Amino acid sequence: MEYKKCYLFGLKSKKKLLELLHIDRKIYCKSSFLNRKIKPYIYIDKDDHERLVEAPDSDLKKIQSKILKSLQKIDVPNYIFSGIKGKCYIDNAKTHANKNFLFKVDITKFFPNTDRNKIYNFYLKKLETSPDVANILTNLSTINLDLKKQDNKTMSKVNEFISEKNIKSRNHLITGSPLSSIMSYFANVDMFENLFNLAKKHNITMTVYVDDVVFTSNTKIPYFFRNKVISIIRQNGYDLSKKKCKWYNKPSYKKVTGVILDKKGNLQVPNKLMLKTHELINELKSGNKSNIDRLRGCLIVTSSINGKLKEYKRQIRRK
């Protein structure tokens, strides 16, 4: 991998680093200060699932976006679909079209289980920065929950979540940073390369979309292959979600990053999305234009998956 394309590569000067990231205050080098600029809390989604959110403020997010842009200069393997310009979850699913057999795994709490050391080692060993530059970049990319004030309700809930979900490190990749998707790959690049080489050896297609790793083939995927994949991931310090690990050893309907593959491997729009789109279309036909932007979004997704409702998308564009 051509890490030299990243303008952070080989950086030894803290002063030069601050210039490149447009940082005019040295206090941004300190972990204690940066932790005050991140707000952790527990978010409950519409399905009542709890999620750990660690939201950087606007100033820190701008700096993280600059680091992201520098990392996006690196040419990553074709099997990576998260955090890459011009790629999305639909492109990830399309890679597995016309494949009959599938094995997918979901790495449990991937961001918060990507600890500080993995990120520091990426900056130090892969980008070949000096230790002090690697330390500053790591501070900008991580949160240390032990440095947050513990005597409030929000942190009590965060601490309960950390304990219940068996998150192993309190000093980890920030969950709400623009940098985190691509960093979760770079911090684990050796693990993903091992998985890819294993898949390539057995003529199996592999893709990675954040914490979803998908393998497909037109021949049955061997049982030993599944065990080897699980072993590699666990050896790197991660656990797998049993509910989200799926094994299809015969042609059947399969879901890949929110997109349905039918028995023949053709991409289909999920029923829930198609139903919502038709509801919004009927609203518009009745004269209600209040949700037209939501409808446009739904039509963009459905037409991107398999061309359905593309003509309606053109009509809406003119409204």
Short mmCIF file of C-alpha atoms in Angstrom, two decimals:
data_model
loop_
_atom_site.label_atom_id
_atom_site.label_comp_id
_atom_site.label_asym_id
_atom_site.label_seq_id
_atom_site.Cartn_x
_atom_site.Cartn_y
_atom_site.Cartn_z
CA MET A 1 0.00 0.00 0.00
CA GLU A 2 1.34 3.43 -0.97
CA TYR A 3 1.29 5.19 2.39
CA LYS A 4 3.66 7.83 0.99
CA LYS A 5 0.71 9.42 -0.86
CA CYS A 6 -0.56 10.64 2.53
CA TYR A 7 0.99 14.02 3.38
CA LEU A 8 1.35 12.90 7.00
CA PHE A 9 3.75 10.14 5.95
CA GLY A 10 7.18 10.36 7.56
CA LEU A 11 6.28 13.49 9.51
CA LYS A 12 8.73 14.14 12.36
CA SER A 13 7.98 17.75 13.33
CA LYS A 14 5.15 18.70 15.69
CA LYS A 15 5.31 22.25 14.38
CA LYS A 16 4.83 21.06 10.80
CA LEU A 17 1.95 18.82 11.88
CA LEU A 18 0.12 21.76 13.47
CA GLU A 19 0.67 23.80 10.30
CA LEU A 20 -0.68 21.02 8.06
CA LEU A 21 -3.80 20.65 10.21
CA HIS A 22 -4.24 24.43 10.58
CA ILE A 23 -3.98 24.22 14.37
CA ASP A 24 -2.83 27.46 15.99
CA ARG A 25 -2.99 26.39 19.64
CA LYS A 26 -0.54 23.88 21.13
CA ILE A 27 -3.15 22.86 23.69
CA TYR A 28 -4.74 20.77 20.92
CA CYS A 29 -1.82 18.39 21.39
CA LYS A 30 -3.01 17.46 24.88
CA SER A 31 -5.35 14.53 25.44
CA SER A 32 -6.90 16.12 28.55
CA PHE A 33 -7.98 19.18 26.53
CA LEU A 34 -9.24 17.19 23.53
CA ASN A 35 -11.38 14.96 25.72
CA ARG A 36 -13.28 18.03 26.90
CA LYS A 37 -14.23 18.68 23.27
CA ILE A 38 -16.01 15.32 22.88
CA LYS A 39 -19.48 14.66 24.26
CA PRO A 40 -20.24 10.99 25.00
CA TYR A 41 -23.82 9.86 25.51
CA ILE A 42 -26.14 6.90 24.93
CA TYR A 43 -28.53 7.25 22.01
CA ILE A 44 -31.65 5.07 21.76
CA ASP A 45 -32.77 4.57 18.15
CA LYS A 46 -36.30 3.95 16.83
CA ASP A 47 -35.87 0.20 17.38
CA ASP A 48 -34.94 0.78 21.04
CA HIS A 49 -31.31 -0.19 20.42
CA GLU A 50 -28.78 1.64 22.55
CA ARG A 51 -25.75 3.14 20.82
CA LEU A 52 -22.68 4.82 22.24
CA VAL A 53 -22.21 8.22 20.61
CA GLU A 54 -19.05 10.27 21.17
CA ALA A 55 -19.57 13.57 19.36
CA PRO A 56 -16.61 15.92 18.76
CA ASP A 57 -17.34 19.65 18.72
CA SER A 58 -17.15 21.55 15.43
CA ASP A 59 -13.53 22.68 15.90
CA LEU A 60 -12.22 19.19 16.58
CA LYS A 61 -14.36 17.75 13.78
CA LYS A 62 -12.72 20.15 11.30
CA ILE A 63 -9.27 18.93 12.33
CA GLN A 64 -10.37 15.30 12.07
CA SER A 65 -11.76 16.01 8.59
CA LYS A 66 -8.32 17.28 7.54
CA ILE A 67 -6.72 14.06 8.81
CA LEU A 68 -9.39 12.12 6.90
CA LYS A 69 -8.58 13.94 3.66
CA SER A 70 -4.91 13.10 4.07
CA LEU A 71 -5.69 9.41 4.65
CA GLN A 72 -8.01 9.34 1.63
CA LYS A 73 -4.95 10.00 -0.54
CA ILE A 74 -3.85 6.43 0.17
CA ASP A 75 -5.04 3.90 -2.40
CA VAL A 76 -6.85 1.24 -0.39
CA PRO A 77 -7.76 -2.25 -1.69
CA ASN A 78 -10.91 -2.61 -3.79
CA TYR A 79 -12.57 -4.67 -1.05
CA ILE A 80 -12.88 -1.61 1.26
CA PHE A 81 -16.15 0.31 0.89
CA SER A 82 -16.42 2.41 4.06
CA GLY A 83 -14.93 5.88 4.41
CA ILE A 84 -13.97 5.92 0.72
CA LYS A 85 -15.03 8.74 -1.59
CA GLY A 86 -17.39 7.60 -4.32
CA LYS A 87 -18.29 4.32 -2.61
CA CYS A 88 -21.36 3.44 -0.54
CA TYR A 89 -23.17 0.50 1.04
CA ILE A 90 -25.03 -0.19 -2.23
CA ASP A 91 -21.71 -0.57 -4.09
CA ASN A 92 -20.65 -2.97 -1.37
CA ALA A 93 -23.76 -5.12 -1.95
CA LYS A 94 -23.36 -4.99 -5.76
CA THR A 95 -19.97 -6.69 -5.43
CA HIS A 96 -21.82 -9.78 -4.21
CA ALA A 97 -24.48 -9.82 -6.93
CA ASN A 98 -24.97 -13.13 -8.79
CA LYS A 99 -23.32 -15.10 -5.97
CA ASN A 100 -25.28 -17.99 -4.46
CA PHE A 101 -23.47 -18.65 -1.18
CA LEU A 102 -22.67 -16.18 1.55
CA PHE A 103 -20.99 -15.89 4.94
CA LYS A 104 -21.02 -12.56 6.77
CA VAL A 105 -19.76 -11.47 10.16
CA ASP A 106 -20.39 -8.36 12.25
CA ILE A 107 -17.58 -7.21 14.54
CA THR A 108 -19.10 -6.27 17.90
CA LYS A 109 -18.77 -2.58 18.87
CA PHE A 110 -15.96 -2.17 16.35
CA PHE A 111 -15.09 1.50 16.97
CA PRO A 112 -14.96 1.46 20.79
CA ASN A 113 -13.12 -1.87 20.73
CA THR A 114 -10.44 -0.38 18.46
CA ASP A 115 -8.10 0.75 21.20
CA ARG A 116 -5.60 3.59 21.30
CA ASN A 117 -2.58 1.33 20.76
CA LYS A 118 -3.85 0.09 17.39
CA ILE A 119 -4.28 3.67 16.16
CA TYR A 120 -0.93 4.82 17.58
CA ASN A 121 0.84 1.91 15.89
CA PHE A 122 -0.75 2.81 12.56
CA TYR A 123 0.57 6.36 12.70
CA LEU A 124 3.96 5.25 14.03
CA LYS A 125 4.64 2.12 11.95
CA LYS A 126 2.56 2.45 8.77
CA LEU A 127 2.84 6.22 8.30
CA GLU A 128 6.34 6.22 9.86
CA THR A 129 5.81 9.40 11.88
CA SER A 130 7.91 10.22 14.93
CA PRO A 131 6.55 9.00 18.30
CA ASP A 132 5.51 12.50 19.41
CA VAL A 133 3.68 13.19 16.12
CA ALA A 134 2.01 9.76 16.34
CA ASN A 135 0.94 10.58 19.89
CA ILE A 136 -0.71 13.89 18.87
CA LEU A 137 -2.49 12.29 15.90
CA THR A 138 -3.71 9.52 18.19
CA ASN A 139 -5.01 12.07 20.70
CA LEU A 140 -6.96 13.71 17.87
CA SER A 141 -8.44 10.36 16.80
CA THR A 142 -9.43 8.84 20.16
CA ILE A 143 -11.36 9.44 23.36
CA ASN A 144 -10.27 8.50 26.87
CA LEU A 145 -13.41 8.00 28.95
CA ASP A 146 -11.35 7.94 32.15
CA LEU A 147 -10.56 11.62 31.61
CA LYS A 148 -14.24 12.59 31.57
CA LYS A 149 -15.98 13.74 34.74
CA GLN A 150 -17.61 10.64 36.18
CA ASP A 151 -20.06 12.24 38.62
CA ASN A 152 -23.03 12.88 36.31
CA LYS A 153 -25.98 10.90 34.92
CA THR A 154 -24.69 10.85 31.36
CA MET A 155 -21.37 9.25 32.27
CA SER A 156 -23.13 6.82 34.60
CA LYS A 157 -25.18 5.59 31.63
CA VAL A 158 -22.08 5.49 29.42
CA ASN A 159 -20.20 3.47 32.03
CA GLU A 160 -23.12 1.04 32.35
CA PHE A 161 -23.18 0.62 28.57
CA ILE A 162 -19.41 0.01 28.45
CA SER A 163 -19.73 -2.68 31.10
CA GLU A 164 -22.84 -4.37 29.67
CA LYS A 165 -21.47 -4.49 26.12
CA ASN A 166 -18.09 -5.78 27.26
CA ILE A 167 -16.17 -2.94 25.61
CA LYS A 168 -12.58 -3.74 26.45
CA SER A 169 -10.92 -0.33 26.22
CA ARG A 170 -12.02 3.00 27.64
CA ASN A 171 -9.41 4.75 25.48
CA HIS A 172 -10.50 4.06 21.91
CA LEU A 173 -11.47 5.29 18.45
CA ILE A 174 -14.14 8.01 18.66
CA THR A 175 -17.51 6.67 17.52
CA GLY A 176 -18.82 9.99 16.14
CA SER A 177 -15.79 11.27 14.25
CA PRO A 178 -15.69 11.73 10.44
CA LEU A 179 -12.32 10.00 10.63
CA SER A 180 -13.50 6.82 12.33
CA SER A 181 -14.77 4.72 9.40
CA ILE A 182 -11.50 4.80 7.46
CA MET A 183 -9.40 4.68 10.64
CA SER A 184 -11.14 1.48 11.75
CA TYR A 185 -9.69 -0.08 8.59
CA PHE A 186 -6.19 1.39 8.82
CA ALA A 187 -5.85 0.50 12.50
CA ASN A 188 -6.67 -3.11 11.57
CA VAL A 189 -5.13 -3.30 8.11
CA ASP A 190 -3.10 -6.44 8.88
CA MET A 191 -6.20 -8.28 10.11
CA PHE A 192 -8.17 -7.39 6.98
CA GLU A 193 -5.27 -8.34 4.70
CA ASN A 194 -5.10 -11.75 6.39
CA LEU A 195 -8.83 -12.23 5.83
CA PHE A 196 -8.58 -11.11 2.19
CA ASN A 197 -5.65 -13.43 1.46
CA LEU A 198 -7.57 -16.32 2.99
CA ALA A 199 -10.60 -15.53 0.83
CA LYS A 200 -8.48 -15.13 -2.31
CA LYS A 201 -6.84 -18.51 -1.68
CA HIS A 202 -10.28 -20.16 -1.80
CA ASN A 203 -11.67 -18.07 -4.70
CA ILE A 204 -14.10 -16.28 -2.38
CA THR A 205 -15.11 -12.62 -2.81
CA MET A 206 -14.69 -10.44 0.28
CA THR A 207 -15.79 -6.88 1.10
CA VAL A 208 -15.57 -4.70 4.20
CA TYR A 209 -18.09 -2.04 5.14
CA VAL A 210 -17.06 -0.72 8.57
CA ASP A 211 -17.84 -3.65 10.90
CA ASP A 212 -19.54 -5.86 8.27
CA VAL A 213 -17.26 -8.36 6.56
CA VAL A 214 -18.97 -10.31 3.76
CA PHE A 215 -17.77 -13.37 1.84
CA THR A 216 -19.57 -14.79 -1.21
CA SER A 217 -18.98 -17.52 -3.74
CA ASN A 218 -20.74 -19.52 -6.44
CA THR A 219 -19.64 -22.71 -4.73
CA LYS A 220 -20.34 -23.70 -1.15
CA ILE A 221 -18.17 -21.90 1.37
CA PRO A 222 -16.35 -24.54 3.46
CA TYR A 223 -17.07 -24.89 7.15
CA PHE A 224 -13.37 -24.64 8.00
CA PHE A 225 -13.23 -21.28 6.20
CA ARG A 226 -15.85 -19.86 8.54
CA ASN A 227 -13.91 -21.07 11.58
CA LYS A 228 -10.66 -19.59 10.26
CA VAL A 229 -12.31 -16.18 9.68
CA ILE A 230 -13.70 -16.15 13.22
CA SER A 231 -10.31 -17.19 14.59
CA ILE A 232 -8.44 -14.37 12.80
CA ILE A 233 -10.87 -11.73 14.06
CA ARG A 234 -10.74 -13.00 17.64
CA GLN A 235 -6.94 -13.17 17.56
CA ASN A 236 -6.99 -9.44 16.88
CA GLY A 237 -8.97 -8.75 20.05
CA TYR A 238 -12.51 -8.51 18.67
CA ASP A 239 -15.73 -10.38 19.36
CA LEU A 240 -18.47 -11.20 16.87
CA SER A 241 -22.20 -10.58 17.07
CA LYS A 242 -23.80 -14.04 16.98
CA LYS A 243 -27.13 -12.59 15.82
CA LYS A 244 -25.55 -10.82 12.86
CA CYS A 245 -23.24 -13.63 11.73
CA LYS A 246 -25.07 -15.33 8.86
CA TRP A 247 -24.23 -18.49 6.93
CA TYR A 248 -26.04 -19.31 3.68
CA ASN A 249 -24.89 -22.58 2.16
CA LYS A 250 -27.70 -22.79 -0.36
CA PRO A 251 -29.31 -20.24 -2.69
CA SER A 252 -31.70 -18.08 -0.66
CA TYR A 253 -32.65 -14.46 0.06
CA LYS A 254 -29.76 -12.67 1.77
CA LYS A 255 -29.24 -9.17 3.17
CA VAL A 256 -25.93 -7.38 2.55
CA THR A 257 -25.53 -3.94 4.19
CA GLY A 258 -29.24 -3.21 3.91
CA VAL A 259 -29.68 -4.51 0.35
CA ILE A 260 -31.46 -7.77 -0.51
CA LEU A 261 -29.93 -10.42 -2.78
CA ASP A 262 -32.56 -12.83 -4.11
CA LYS A 263 -32.06 -16.56 -4.74
CA LYS A 264 -30.37 -15.82 -8.07
CA GLY A 265 -28.12 -13.18 -6.55
CA ASN A 266 -29.97 -10.22 -8.05
CA LEU A 267 -30.22 -7.00 -6.05
CA GLN A 268 -33.66 -6.18 -4.66
CA VAL A 269 -34.99 -3.22 -2.70
CA PRO A 270 -35.89 -4.17 0.90
CA ASN A 271 -39.67 -4.45 1.41
CA LYS A 272 -39.65 -1.85 4.18
CA LEU A 273 -38.01 0.75 1.94
CA MET A 274 -40.28 -0.05 -1.01
CA LEU A 275 -43.37 0.25 1.19
CA LYS A 276 -42.24 3.59 2.61
CA THR A 277 -41.48 4.88 -0.92
CA HIS A 278 -44.95 3.95 -2.18
CA GLU A 279 -46.54 5.62 0.88
CA LEU A 280 -44.67 8.83 0.10
CA ILE A 281 -45.62 8.61 -3.59
CA ASN A 282 -49.31 8.27 -2.63
CA GLU A 283 -48.95 11.29 -0.31
CA LEU A 284 -47.59 13.34 -3.20
CA LYS A 285 -50.33 12.15 -5.55
CA SER A 286 -52.92 13.35 -3.02
CA GLY A 287 -51.36 16.80 -3.11
CA ASN A 288 -49.26 16.62 0.07
CA LYS A 289 -45.73 17.86 -0.76
CA SER A 290 -44.46 18.11 2.83
CA ASN A 291 -42.34 14.93 2.50
CA ILE A 292 -41.07 15.44 -1.04
CA ASP A 293 -37.43 15.59 0.09
CA ARG A 294 -37.79 12.26 1.90
CA LEU A 295 -39.36 10.82 -1.22
CA ARG A 296 -36.48 12.06 -3.36
CA GLY A 297 -34.07 10.30 -0.99
CA CYS A 298 -36.01 7.04 -1.15
CA LEU A 299 -36.15 7.19 -4.95
CA ILE A 300 -32.41 7.78 -5.18
CA VAL A 301 -31.77 4.65 -3.11
CA THR A 302 -34.32 2.39 -4.86
CA SER A 303 -33.14 3.37 -8.33
CA SER A 304 -29.49 2.93 -7.30
CA ILE A 305 -30.16 -0.62 -6.11
CA ASN A 306 -31.89 -2.04 -9.17
CA GLY A 307 -33.38 0.78 -11.23
CA LYS A 308 -36.87 0.48 -9.74
CA LEU A 309 -38.94 3.66 -9.78
CA LYS A 310 -36.24 5.40 -11.83
CA GLU A 311 -38.85 7.00 -14.07
CA TYR A 312 -40.69 8.37 -11.03
CA LYS A 313 -37.37 9.76 -9.79
CA ARG A 314 -37.06 11.75 -13.04
CA GLN A 315 -40.57 13.11 -12.63
CA ILE A 316 -39.94 14.20 -9.03
CA ARG A 317 -36.73 15.96 -10.04
CA ARG A 318 -38.77 18.34 -12.16
CA LYS A 319 -41.18 19.28 -9.35
#
